[in-house]
Structures are given as C-alpha cells and as structure tokens.
Amino acid sequence: MAYAQAEADLGKGWRTGLTGYHYLVLFVACCGWLFDTMDQWLFVAAKGPAMAELLGLSPSDPEVGKWVGWATTWMILGWATGGIVFGIIGDRIGRTWTMAITILLYAGFTGLSGIAQTPTQLTVFRFLTGLGIGGEFAAGASLVAETFPQHARTTALAIVQATSAIGNIMAGVIWLVFVSLLGWLNWRGVFFLGVAPAFLLFIIFFFIKE
C-alpha cells in the first residue's frame, strides 16, 4: 500500500491540493531564509571597513584582518550552535515561535552591529546573529516539511533553499548601489538595513499556525 501511495504521489503535480495557507507558509519560509542570507552577505561586504574604522587602522593592516577572521569565525560558530539549539527548542515550543525568535535574533543583532563601538562588540553581535541564522533555517525548513503534503514537500523545500541566491544578490546590489555608487550608506547604515526582516514577525504571529 505504501508503494502504491508513493507512485500516486509521484503522479501528482506538486501544487495539487495546496491551499492559500500552504503558499503563505512557503512565502514566510522563503523570506526568512532570503533575508537570512542577505544579512550574511551584508556582513561579508561590511566587515573589512567596519573593523578598520573600529580599530582606527588601514583596511590592509594585519590587525584588521585578524579581527575580521575572529568575527567571521564566531558568526559561523553561532550558526552551527543555533541550528542545534533551536532545533531542540523547536521540538518543545513549536516551529512557529522558534522561527519568530530566530528571525528576531538575526534581524535585531544585525541592526545592533551598526552601533558597535569596539571590535569585541561587533564580534559578539555577529555570534548572536549567527545563532539566529542557523536557528531560522532549521525552523523554517521544518515548518515547511510539516505543513506540506508528501508529494509537494521536496519541491517546496527546494524553493526555500533556492531563495538564498536572491538574498545573496540583494546584498550585493545594496552594497554596490547604496555604498559604492551613490555613497548614501556606510557600513553602519548597511547593518541597520538588516533589521528589515522583522516585518515577518507580524505575519508569523497573526497568520501562521503551529
């Protein structure tokens, strides 16, 4: 019977039987991961100028490179830790609340990175941002997997993952246009833009069910 069901599922178009709620969950998960990767790449672009200014040194100074390495390392450690910790938390309090908390983490601490006054502060903010980055993807992917029927699950998760490329491109465009070409923003302003994903909290709290 299980084999027959699997064959029947393969014969369906992935959108068969989906409702507006399925698409809303997919939209929120895609936006969560898209802005997640956008925030990551904004940091990649801003970390050199940020550390150079905070240290009062030339961007080519080895001390700047050392602190950039530390900040990047701690963000990656936060990412790994967040995936594990919030994966466990998600099993206890639910995917919806976990996704809201992790989005608040990575958006909030990306914004706070813009007010860092020392290299240590920026490094700590990046670690805490990493917790949200790792936790959000785990929560978002789990929410999609648990919401979508089997025949649509693989495609839905692939769409979520594919949106990471959009986030990468958005970060590049922001830096190229608003920093390099127009000069409207410095590295602090770029980090402040990272607060934008917080708008997703409204949708999650009011429209996403556990």
XYZ file of N, CA, C and O in Angstrom:
840
model
N 0.829 -1.203 0.000
C 0.000 0.000 0.000
C 0.871 1.264 0.000
O 0.573 2.234 -0.667
N 1.946 1.224 0.791
C 2.843 2.381 0.869
C 3.473 2.659 -0.494
O 3.613 3.814 -0.908
N 3.827 1.563 -1.212
C 4.423 1.724 -2.540
C 3.423 2.331 -3.511
O 3.747 3.217 -4.309
N 2.174 1.866 -3.442
C 1.129 2.393 -4.317
C 0.871 3.871 -4.046
O 0.680 4.666 -4.971
N 0.905 4.261 -2.765
C 0.705 5.649 -2.402
C 1.847 6.514 -2.923
O 1.635 7.628 -3.412
N 3.055 5.974 -2.827
C 4.216 6.719 -3.312
C 4.123 6.947 -4.815
O 4.433 8.029 -5.325
N 3.667 5.911 -5.557
C 3.509 6.052 -7.002
C 2.437 7.080 -7.338
O 2.576 7.879 -8.261
N 1.350 7.068 -6.555
C 0.269 8.032 -6.772
C 0.746 9.450 -6.523
O 0.414 10.384 -7.256
N 1.558 9.619 -5.476
C 2.094 10.940 -5.168
C 2.993 11.456 -6.281
O 2.975 12.642 -6.618
N 3.791 10.546 -6.867
C 4.694 10.950 -7.938
C 3.926 11.429 -9.164
O 4.406 12.253 -9.939
N 2.719 10.901 -9.340
C 1.924 11.277 -10.498
C 1.233 12.619 -10.358
O 0.693 13.146 -11.330
N 1.246 13.198 -9.184
C 0.592 14.482 -8.965
C 1.542 15.640 -9.298
O 2.738 15.549 -9.111
N 0.976 16.731 -9.788
C 1.747 17.953 -9.862
C 1.991 18.432 -8.438
O 1.141 18.231 -7.562
N 3.114 19.088 -8.206
C 3.453 19.419 -6.817
C 2.450 20.377 -6.198
O 2.274 20.401 -4.983
N 1.721 21.155 -7.013
C 0.763 22.116 -6.475
C -0.625 21.519 -6.231
O -1.498 22.205 -5.703
N -0.798 20.271 -6.601
C -2.108 19.637 -6.433
C -2.538 19.627 -4.967
O -1.793 19.180 -4.089
N -3.729 20.139 -4.696
C -4.280 20.099 -3.348
C -3.773 21.166 -2.397
O -4.191 21.213 -1.237
N -2.889 22.035 -2.866
C -2.360 23.067 -1.979
C -3.376 24.194 -1.801
O -4.143 24.511 -2.714
N -3.369 24.790 -0.630
C -4.278 25.899 -0.319
C -3.491 27.196 -0.190
O -2.249 27.201 -0.223
N -4.233 28.281 -0.004
C -3.572 29.563 0.198
C -2.668 29.547 1.406
O -1.617 30.220 1.428
N -3.036 28.775 2.424
C -2.211 28.723 3.633
C -0.854 28.078 3.344
O 0.167 28.526 3.874
N -0.838 27.048 2.506
C 0.436 26.426 2.139
C 1.368 27.461 1.504
O 2.561 27.529 1.823
N 0.812 28.267 0.607
C 1.633 29.272 -0.070
C 2.083 30.367 0.893
O 3.181 30.924 0.744
N 1.265 30.685 1.878
C 1.670 31.676 2.881
C 2.854 31.156 3.694
O 3.821 31.887 3.926
N 2.781 29.895 4.113
C 3.899 29.297 4.852
C 5.151 29.291 3.989
O 6.254 29.620 4.456
N 4.995 28.943 2.714
C 6.139 28.920 1.809
C 6.731 30.317 1.652
O 7.958 30.487 1.662
N 5.869 31.324 1.528
C 6.326 32.709 1.394
C 7.130 33.138 2.619
O 8.211 33.725 2.488
N 6.603 32.863 3.800
C 7.293 33.266 5.031
C 8.629 32.543 5.163
O 9.649 33.159 5.515
N 8.651 31.240 4.873
C 9.898 30.481 4.974
C 10.925 30.980 3.964
O 12.119 31.096 4.273
N 10.460 31.294 2.743
C 11.368 31.809 1.719
C 11.934 33.162 2.128
O 13.141 33.408 2.001
N 11.062 34.046 2.623
C 11.529 35.370 3.050
C 12.490 35.260 4.230
O 13.494 35.976 4.296
N 12.173 34.360 5.163
C 13.054 34.178 6.307
C 14.453 33.777 5.885
O 15.447 34.336 6.371
N 14.554 32.842 4.954
C 15.858 32.359 4.511
C 16.528 33.361 3.569
O 17.742 33.569 3.609
N 15.720 34.017 2.734
C 16.246 35.028 1.815
C 16.922 36.161 2.588
O 18.061 36.534 2.299
N 16.213 36.699 3.584
C 16.796 37.794 4.368
C 17.926 37.300 5.266
O 18.838 38.063 5.616
N 17.835 36.040 5.652
C 18.906 35.403 6.409
C 20.209 35.490 5.628
O 21.241 35.964 6.127
N 20.178 35.050 4.369
C 21.393 35.059 3.555
C 21.785 36.486 3.169
O 22.977 36.788 3.038
N 20.794 37.363 2.999
C 21.114 38.764 2.720
C 21.931 39.355 3.859
O 22.952 40.032 3.641
N 21.491 39.104 5.099
C 22.218 39.622 6.259
C 23.632 39.055 6.330
O 24.585 39.757 6.695
N 23.777 37.778 5.986
C 25.114 37.171 5.996
C 26.050 37.907 5.039
O 27.192 38.231 5.379
N 25.558 38.172 3.826
C 26.431 38.765 2.809
C 26.618 40.259 2.983
O 27.619 40.825 2.522
N 25.677 40.907 3.653
C 25.931 42.301 4.029
C 27.122 42.365 4.977
O 27.954 43.275 4.899
N 27.206 41.389 5.878
C 28.345 41.332 6.788
C 29.643 41.076 6.020
O 30.673 41.693 6.303
N 29.588 40.163 5.051
C 30.791 39.874 4.266
C 31.319 41.144 3.606
O 32.527 41.401 3.579
N 30.400 41.971 3.092
C 30.818 43.205 2.427
C 31.297 44.264 3.415
O 32.230 45.025 3.127
N 30.655 44.321 4.582
C 30.911 45.429 5.523
C 31.995 45.143 6.546
O 32.491 46.081 7.190
N 32.382 43.889 6.717
C 33.248 43.548 7.849
C 34.620 44.222 7.780
O 35.148 44.667 8.803
N 35.207 44.334 6.577
C 36.518 44.976 6.457
C 36.479 46.448 6.831
O 37.225 46.896 7.719
N 35.610 47.250 6.172
C 35.510 48.664 6.541
C 35.113 48.868 8.003
O 35.594 49.799 8.657
N 34.242 48.000 8.517
C 33.796 48.139 9.908
C 34.962 47.954 10.875
O 35.181 48.791 11.771
N 35.708 46.889 10.721
C 36.812 46.621 11.634
C 37.909 47.672 11.496
O 38.521 48.078 12.495
N 38.162 48.129 10.272
C 39.192 49.152 10.073
C 38.823 50.434 10.820
O 39.662 51.045 11.493
N 37.544 50.834 10.729
C 37.120 52.054 11.429
C 37.137 51.870 12.941
O 37.574 52.760 13.682
N 36.662 50.718 13.403
C 36.616 50.484 14.852
C 38.011 50.426 15.466
O 38.211 50.820 16.616
N 38.964 49.935 14.699
C 40.338 49.839 15.188
C 41.137 51.113 14.905
O 42.223 51.304 15.460
N 40.614 51.965 14.020
C 41.344 53.168 13.649
C 42.584 52.867 12.838
O 43.594 53.572 12.933
N 42.512 51.810 12.008
C 43.660 51.372 11.226
C 43.304 51.309 9.749
O 42.131 51.367 9.365
N 44.313 51.156 8.920
C 44.104 50.972 7.484
C 43.485 49.601 7.230
O 43.810 48.625 7.937
N 42.579 49.474 6.245
C 41.984 48.164 5.944
C 43.008 47.079 5.638
O 42.722 45.887 5.813
N 44.206 47.480 5.190
C 45.230 46.491 4.856
C 46.069 46.065 6.056
O 46.902 45.153 5.951
N 45.847 46.687 7.207
C 46.629 46.347 8.395
C 46.321 44.916 8.846
O 45.156 44.501 8.878
N 47.330 44.118 9.197
C 47.101 42.733 9.625
C 46.166 42.612 10.821
O 45.454 41.610 10.962
N 46.163 43.614 11.692
C 45.287 43.567 12.856
C 43.813 43.595 12.435
O 42.967 42.932 13.053
N 43.522 44.315 11.382
C 42.152 44.348 10.851
C 41.769 42.965 10.333
O 40.683 42.448 10.614
N 42.670 42.367 9.580
C 42.416 41.020 9.058
C 42.199 40.002 10.168
O 41.352 39.110 10.054
N 42.943 40.154 11.257
C 42.793 39.223 12.384
C 41.405 39.338 12.988
O 40.741 38.319 13.248
N 40.947 40.568 13.214
C 39.628 40.755 13.830
C 38.500 40.360 12.889
O 37.468 39.834 13.320
N 38.689 40.594 11.604
C 37.696 40.134 10.620
C 37.569 38.614 10.686
O 36.465 38.053 10.662
N 38.715 37.946 10.808
C 38.703 36.488 10.919
C 37.993 36.010 12.173
O 37.218 35.045 12.138
N 38.244 36.706 13.297
C 37.586 36.326 14.546
C 36.071 36.517 14.455
O 35.292 35.652 14.872
N 35.651 37.651 13.910
C 34.219 37.929 13.809
C 33.525 36.906 12.908
O 32.424 36.428 13.212
N 34.184 36.556 11.805
C 33.612 35.566 10.883
C 33.540 34.192 11.535
O 32.533 33.477 11.420
N 34.600 33.826 12.240
C 34.633 32.520 12.917
C 33.521 32.407 13.943
O 32.809 31.392 14.003
N 33.342 33.451 14.743
C 32.314 33.399 15.783
C 30.916 33.423 15.196
O 29.987 32.819 15.751
N 30.730 34.090 14.051
C 29.424 34.041 13.415
C 29.105 32.621 12.932
O 27.989 32.124 13.099
N 30.094 31.956 12.357
C 29.897 30.585 11.877
C 29.642 29.635 13.045
O 28.790 28.741 12.969
N 30.377 29.837 14.158
C 30.127 29.021 15.347
C 28.710 29.249 15.877
O 28.027 28.310 16.299
N 28.266 30.509 15.841
C 26.904 30.807 16.249
C 25.892 30.134 15.341
O 24.865 29.604 15.798
N 26.173 30.132 14.058
C 25.307 29.489 13.069
C 25.134 28.009 13.408
O 24.011 27.488 13.462
N 26.252 27.325 13.626
C 26.190 25.895 13.948
C 25.466 25.649 15.266
O 24.629 24.745 15.385
N 25.776 26.469 16.263
C 25.147 26.327 17.574
C 23.648 26.596 17.492
O 22.838 25.874 18.079
N 23.273 27.633 16.736
C 21.860 27.965 16.597
C 21.062 26.863 15.946
O 19.920 26.589 16.340
N 21.654 26.220 14.939
C 20.961 25.115 14.283
C 20.648 23.987 15.243
O 19.552 23.411 15.225
N 21.601 23.678 16.121
C 21.408 22.589 17.085
C 20.440 23.004 18.185
O 19.462 22.310 18.472
N 20.719 24.159 18.793
C 19.926 24.603 19.945
C 18.475 24.866 19.563
O 17.543 24.390 20.225
N 18.265 25.598 18.481
C 16.894 25.928 18.106
C 16.174 24.753 17.450
O 14.941 24.739 17.412
N 16.931 23.793 16.949
C 16.293 22.555 16.501
C 15.649 21.838 17.676
O 14.515 21.329 17.579
N 16.351 21.822 18.806
C 15.814 21.207 20.029
C 14.655 22.038 20.581
O 13.602 21.506 20.962
N 14.853 23.366 20.610
C 13.803 24.250 21.126
C 12.538 24.133 20.277
O 11.417 24.135 20.802
N 12.716 24.028 18.961
C 11.567 23.907 18.072
C 10.709 22.699 18.372
O 9.479 22.728 18.223
N 11.338 21.612 18.810
C 10.580 20.413 19.177
C 9.748 20.638 20.432
O 8.757 19.941 20.665
N 10.136 21.610 21.237
C 9.455 21.850 22.519
C 8.406 22.943 22.441
O 7.316 22.810 22.987
N 8.726 24.042 21.782
C 7.780 25.165 21.766
C 7.102 25.342 20.418
O 6.222 26.186 20.275
N 7.517 24.561 19.416
C 6.890 24.641 18.099
C 7.725 25.432 17.104
O 8.541 26.273 17.465
N 7.492 25.142 15.813
C 8.288 25.766 14.744
C 7.949 27.245 14.589
O 8.817 28.060 14.283
N 6.660 27.588 14.757
C 6.242 28.963 14.516
C 6.929 29.930 15.471
O 7.522 30.937 15.062
N 6.857 29.641 16.765
C 7.503 30.502 17.757
C 9.016 30.506 17.578
O 9.671 31.542 17.725
N 9.567 29.344 17.256
C 11.021 29.263 17.075
C 11.469 30.100 15.893
O 12.479 30.822 15.974
N 10.718 30.052 14.792
C 11.089 30.857 13.637
C 10.998 32.345 13.961
O 11.854 33.134 13.565
N 9.956 32.738 14.702
C 9.817 34.146 15.088
C 10.999 34.596 15.945
O 11.574 35.677 15.730
N 11.383 33.777 16.905
C 12.500 34.122 17.794
C 13.804 34.240 17.007
O 14.590 35.183 17.207
N 14.040 33.307 16.100
C 15.313 33.309 15.359
C 15.381 34.467 14.364
O 16.456 35.055 14.169
N 14.254 34.827 13.746
C 14.244 35.988 12.855
C 14.526 37.253 13.657
O 15.296 38.130 13.235
N 13.910 37.345 14.833
C 14.164 38.495 15.701
C 15.634 38.560 16.090
O 16.238 39.644 16.134
N 16.236 37.409 16.348
C 17.651 37.353 16.710
C 18.537 37.873 15.584
O 19.362 38.774 15.782
N 18.387 37.289 14.387
C 19.333 37.678 13.340
C 19.060 39.077 12.802
O 19.991 39.796 12.441
N 17.789 39.503 12.786
C 17.499 40.865 12.343
C 17.945 41.881 13.400
O 18.582 42.901 13.078
N 17.618 41.602 14.655
C 17.960 42.530 15.731
C 19.447 42.713 15.907
O 19.941 43.854 16.017
N 20.188 41.618 15.903
C 21.631 41.739 16.139
C 22.396 42.181 14.901
O 23.503 42.714 15.030
N 21.816 42.004 13.723
C 22.416 42.635 12.547
C 22.286 44.142 12.677
O 23.236 44.896 12.431
N 21.098 44.619 13.084
C 20.917 46.045 13.302
C 21.832 46.583 14.382
O 22.442 47.649 14.219
N 21.960 45.850 15.488
C 22.827 46.295 16.581
C 24.301 46.315 16.167
O 25.092 47.077 16.738
N 24.649 45.498 15.185
C 26.027 45.532 14.683
C 26.384 46.929 14.184
O 27.543 47.336 14.204
N 25.359 47.663 13.732
C 25.598 49.011 13.226
C 25.931 50.035 14.295
O 26.362 51.140 13.969
N 25.727 49.678 15.578
C 26.083 50.619 16.649
C 27.288 50.137 17.453
O 27.606 50.705 18.498
N 27.956 49.095 16.964
C 29.140 48.578 17.670
C 30.202 49.664 17.792
O 30.446 50.428 16.853
N 30.836 49.719 18.961
C 31.868 50.722 19.223
C 33.264 50.114 19.318
O 34.255 50.855 19.304
N 33.340 48.809 19.431
C 34.641 48.140 19.519
C 34.599 46.865 18.688
O 33.509 46.328 18.412
N 35.761 46.346 18.288
C 35.785 45.078 17.556
C 35.166 43.931 18.355
O 34.508 43.046 17.781
N 35.353 43.937 19.668
C 34.782 42.879 20.502
C 33.258 42.926 20.463
O 32.591 41.880 20.348
N 32.686 44.119 20.556
C 31.233 44.249 20.479
C 30.706 43.717 19.155
O 29.714 42.977 19.122
N 31.351 44.086 18.061
C 30.905 43.620 16.745
C 30.993 42.105 16.649
O 30.093 41.453 16.115
N 32.051 41.526 17.203
C 32.219 40.077 17.178
C 31.122 39.376 17.978
O 30.564 38.363 17.536
N 30.800 39.921 19.137
C 29.719 39.346 19.958
C 28.383 39.446 19.220
O 27.605 38.484 19.184
N 28.111 40.594 18.613
C 26.864 40.761 17.860
C 26.792 39.765 16.699
O 25.723 39.251 16.388
N 27.934 39.498 16.079
C 27.926 38.555 14.953
C 27.692 37.128 15.432
O 27.033 36.340 14.748
N 28.205 36.780 16.591
C 27.928 35.447 17.145
C 26.427 35.295 17.407
O 25.823 34.274 17.046
N 25.823 36.312 18.011
C 24.394 36.253 18.318
C 23.553 36.273 17.047
O 22.505 35.614 16.970
N 24.015 37.008 16.033
C 23.349 36.954 14.726
C 23.411 35.547 14.163
O 22.428 35.033 13.614
N 24.573 34.914 14.297
C 24.744 33.546 13.800
C 23.791 32.563 14.446
O 23.295 31.639 13.785
N 23.512 32.752 15.737
C 22.536 31.882 16.403
C 21.200 31.941 15.680
O 20.539 30.913 15.460
N 20.782 33.166 15.332
C 19.513 33.322 14.629
C 19.553 32.759 13.227
O 18.576 32.138 12.770
N 20.661 32.946 12.532
C 20.793 32.445 11.163
C 20.631 30.926 11.124
O 19.855 30.382 10.336
N 21.389 30.245 11.973
C 21.316 28.782 11.995
C 19.964 28.283 12.455
O 19.415 27.320 11.907
N 19.412 28.943 13.475
C 18.127 28.509 14.012
C 16.978 28.755 13.071
O 16.047 27.942 12.979
N 17.015 29.868 12.316
C 15.907 30.190 11.415
C 15.767 29.167 10.312
O 14.659 28.751 9.982
N 16.890 28.772 9.718
C 16.779 27.814 8.616
C 16.223 26.484 9.111
O 15.373 25.871 8.456
N 16.678 26.048 10.273
C 16.176 24.786 10.826
C 14.678 24.869 11.092
O 13.910 23.960 10.747
N 14.230 25.988 11.680
C 12.809 26.156 12.000
C 11.967 26.300 10.743
O 10.893 25.695 10.616
N 12.448 27.115 9.790
C 11.693 27.344 8.565
C 11.554 26.093 7.726
O 10.460 25.782 7.214
N 12.647 25.359 7.586
C 12.599 24.124 6.800
C 11.686 23.093 7.461
O 10.920 22.395 6.778
N 11.741 23.005 8.775
C 10.877 22.060 9.490
C 9.415 22.447 9.348
O 8.543 21.574 9.172
N 9.117 23.750 9.424
C 7.737 24.201 9.286
C 7.185 23.856 7.909
O 6.052 23.375 7.785
N 7.972 24.073 6.872
C 7.544 23.728 5.513
C 7.341 22.219 5.385
O 6.333 21.756 4.843
N 8.283 21.447 5.889
C 8.197 19.984 5.780
C 6.968 19.437 6.490
O 6.343 18.481 6.030
N 6.615 20.046 7.621
C 5.483 19.554 8.394
C 4.142 20.070 7.871
O 3.095 19.502 8.178
N 4.168 21.152 7.088
C 2.933 21.750 6.578
C 2.542 21.168 5.224
O 1.354 20.935 4.962
N 3.517 20.928 4.366
C 3.224 20.495 3.004
C 2.991 18.985 2.935
O 3.650 18.217 3.638
N 2.071 18.546 2.064
C 1.866 17.109 1.865
C 3.084 16.488 1.201
O 3.912 17.186 0.601
N 3.179 15.200 1.275
C 4.381 14.495 0.828
C 4.725 14.784 -0.627
O 5.894 14.983 -0.967
N 3.716 14.824 -1.516
C 4.015 14.985 -2.938
C 4.566 16.373 -3.277
O 5.165 16.560 -4.332
N 4.362 17.345 -2.388
C 4.825 18.713 -2.650
C 6.022 19.113 -1.798
O 6.622 20.171 -2.018
N 6.365 18.287 -0.833
C 7.354 18.671 0.177
C 8.736 18.948 -0.417
O 9.373 19.958 -0.099
N 9.204 18.057 -1.288
C 10.554 18.211 -1.844
C 10.675 19.488 -2.656
O 11.655 20.240 -2.526
N 9.678 19.759 -3.495
C 9.714 20.968 -4.322
C 9.647 22.219 -3.465
O 10.367 23.202 -3.702
N 8.777 22.205 -2.455
C 8.645 23.372 -1.576
C 9.968 23.668 -0.868
O 10.406 24.829 -0.783
N 10.623 22.639 -0.354
C 11.899 22.839 0.331
C 12.986 23.310 -0.637
O 13.857 24.112 -0.274
N 12.927 22.812 -1.884
C 13.900 23.260 -2.889
C 13.710 24.745 -3.197
O 14.689 25.484 -3.374
N 12.453 25.182 -3.251
C 12.174 26.602 -3.494
C 12.727 27.453 -2.356
O 13.339 28.503 -2.577
N 12.523 27.002 -1.114
C 13.056 27.740 0.036
C 14.568 27.882 -0.081
O 15.127 28.978 0.077
N 15.240 26.782 -0.368
C 16.699 26.833 -0.467
C 17.147 27.724 -1.612
O 18.127 28.475 -1.488
N 16.419 27.691 -2.739
C 16.818 28.480 -3.908
C 16.748 29.975 -3.643
O 17.499 30.751 -4.260
N 15.876 30.398 -2.730
C 15.755 31.835 -2.469
C 17.007 32.407 -1.800
O 17.158 33.633 -1.744
N 17.877 31.552 -1.325
C 19.123 32.059 -0.736
C 19.915 32.856 -1.765
O 20.584 33.837 -1.423
N 19.828 32.435 -3.042
C 20.552 33.154 -4.091
C 20.016 34.575 -4.244
O 20.776 35.513 -4.514
N 18.693 34.747 -4.066
C 18.109 36.085 -4.161
C 18.655 36.971 -3.039
O 18.977 38.142 -3.246
N 18.757 36.415 -1.834
C 19.317 37.166 -0.719
C 20.754 37.575 -0.972
O 21.163 38.714 -0.666
N 21.528 36.667 -1.554
C 22.919 36.993 -1.881
C 22.993 38.156 -2.870
O 23.804 39.079 -2.719
N 22.138 38.093 -3.895
C 22.130 39.142 -4.919
C 21.683 40.467 -4.313
O 22.260 41.528 -4.607
N 20.658 40.439 -3.463
C 20.174 41.669 -2.829
C 21.274 42.347 -2.029
O 21.435 43.573 -2.079
N 22.057 41.552 -1.287
C 23.156 42.126 -0.506
C 24.176 42.790 -1.420
O 24.656 43.897 -1.141
N 24.503 42.123 -2.528
C 25.457 42.695 -3.464
C 24.959 43.991 -4.086
O 25.718 44.955 -4.239
N 23.666 44.013 -4.432
C 23.082 45.217 -5.042
C 23.066 46.365 -4.031
O 23.384 47.515 -4.371
N 22.696 46.073 -2.786
C 22.676 47.107 -1.746
C 24.055 47.736 -1.593
O 24.204 48.958 -1.542
N 25.078 46.898 -1.517
C 26.434 47.427 -1.325
C 26.899 48.196 -2.555
O 27.457 49.295 -2.449
N 26.651 47.631 -3.738
C 27.108 48.267 -4.972
C 26.430 49.621 -5.188
O 27.094 50.625 -5.480
N 25.106 49.651 -5.021
C 24.352 50.863 -5.349
C 24.432 51.906 -4.244
O 24.805 53.064 -4.473
N 24.087 51.491 -3.021
C 23.925 52.480 -1.948
C 25.226 52.846 -1.239
O 25.304 53.895 -0.596
N 26.234 51.985 -1.352
C 27.531 52.292 -0.723
C 28.542 52.742 -1.779
O 29.069 53.852 -1.723
N 28.797 51.883 -2.769
C 29.870 52.157 -3.722
C 29.524 53.252 -4.730
O 30.344 54.135 -5.003
N 28.309 53.219 -5.304
C 27.968 54.153 -6.364
C 27.383 55.468 -5.843
O 27.824 56.552 -6.223
N 26.382 55.374 -4.976
C 25.702 56.579 -4.515
C 26.301 57.162 -3.243
O 26.141 58.359 -2.966
N 26.963 56.331 -2.452
C 27.559 56.807 -1.210
C 26.549 57.220 -0.161
O 26.858 58.011 0.732
N 25.326 56.698 -0.248
C 24.282 57.061 0.707
C 24.449 56.375 2.055
O 23.937 56.851 3.068
N 25.118 55.214 2.059
C 25.258 54.444 3.289
C 26.717 54.135 3.556
O 27.513 53.963 2.631
N 27.065 54.049 4.844
C 28.349 53.474 5.231
C 28.065 52.089 5.824
O 26.948 51.585 5.757
N 29.071 51.472 6.419
C 28.869 50.108 6.918
C 27.825 50.062 8.017
O 27.090 49.070 8.138
N 27.706 51.116 8.807
C 26.695 51.121 9.864
C 25.280 51.131 9.266
O 24.396 50.397 9.703
N 25.085 51.963 8.251
C 23.786 52.020 7.606
C 23.404 50.700 6.952
O 22.225 50.312 6.955
N 24.393 50.004 6.421
C 24.144 48.694 5.807
C 23.632 47.708 6.854
O 22.677 46.965 6.613
N 24.258 47.714 8.022
C 23.789 46.827 9.085
C 22.385 47.214 9.554
O 21.569 46.344 9.870
N 22.090 48.497 9.596
C 20.754 48.923 10.008
C 19.686 48.373 9.058
O 18.571 48.051 9.482
N 20.018 48.268 7.772
C 19.069 47.700 6.815
C 18.740 46.244 7.151
O 17.681 45.742 6.768
N 19.649 45.587 7.865
C 19.432 44.194 8.222
C 18.287 43.958 9.179
O 17.899 42.819 9.433
N 17.716 45.051 9.723
C 16.562 44.917 10.613
C 15.287 44.637 9.816
O 14.294 44.167 10.363
N 15.301 44.890 8.517
C 14.105 44.780 7.676
C 13.308 43.477 7.838
O 12.081 43.507 7.837
N 13.964 42.315 7.997
C 13.186 41.073 8.106
C 12.239 41.019 9.296
O 11.379 40.130 9.352
N 12.363 41.942 10.236
C 11.486 41.921 11.407
C 10.013 42.057 11.021
O 9.131 41.672 11.791
N 9.719 42.573 9.810
C 8.321 42.689 9.394
C 7.649 41.321 9.309
O 6.421 41.208 9.410
N 8.440 40.274 9.128
C 7.884 38.926 9.037
C 7.234 38.482 10.345
O 6.369 37.605 10.345
N 7.644 39.083 11.455
C 7.087 38.686 12.750
C 5.585 38.925 12.791
O 4.837 38.136 13.374
N 5.126 40.000 12.174
C 3.690 40.298 12.141
C 2.931 39.171 11.451
O 1.909 38.687 11.956
N 3.434 38.738 10.299
C 2.766 37.664 9.551
C 2.783 36.370 10.351
O 1.777 35.654 10.437
N 3.930 36.066 10.956
C 4.061 34.816 11.710
C 3.097 34.789 12.895
O 2.372 33.815 13.116
N 3.069 35.860 13.675
C 2.241 35.892 14.879
C 0.751 35.807 14.569
O -0.027 35.188 15.293
N 0.317 36.435 13.472
C -1.106 36.557 13.214
C -1.663 35.546 12.209
O -2.877 35.292 12.192
N -0.802 34.952 11.385
C -1.338 34.134 10.305
C -0.776 32.713 10.229
O -1.373 31.859 9.562
N 0.353 32.449 10.861
C 0.954 31.108 10.777
C 0.555 30.278 11.975
O 0.788 30.668 13.121
N -0.014 29.115 11.710
C -0.458 28.217 12.782
C 0.643 27.198 13.082
O 1.455 26.880 12.228
N 0.631 26.688 14.300
C 1.604 25.672 14.693
C 1.193 24.337 14.086
O 0.025 23.982 14.089
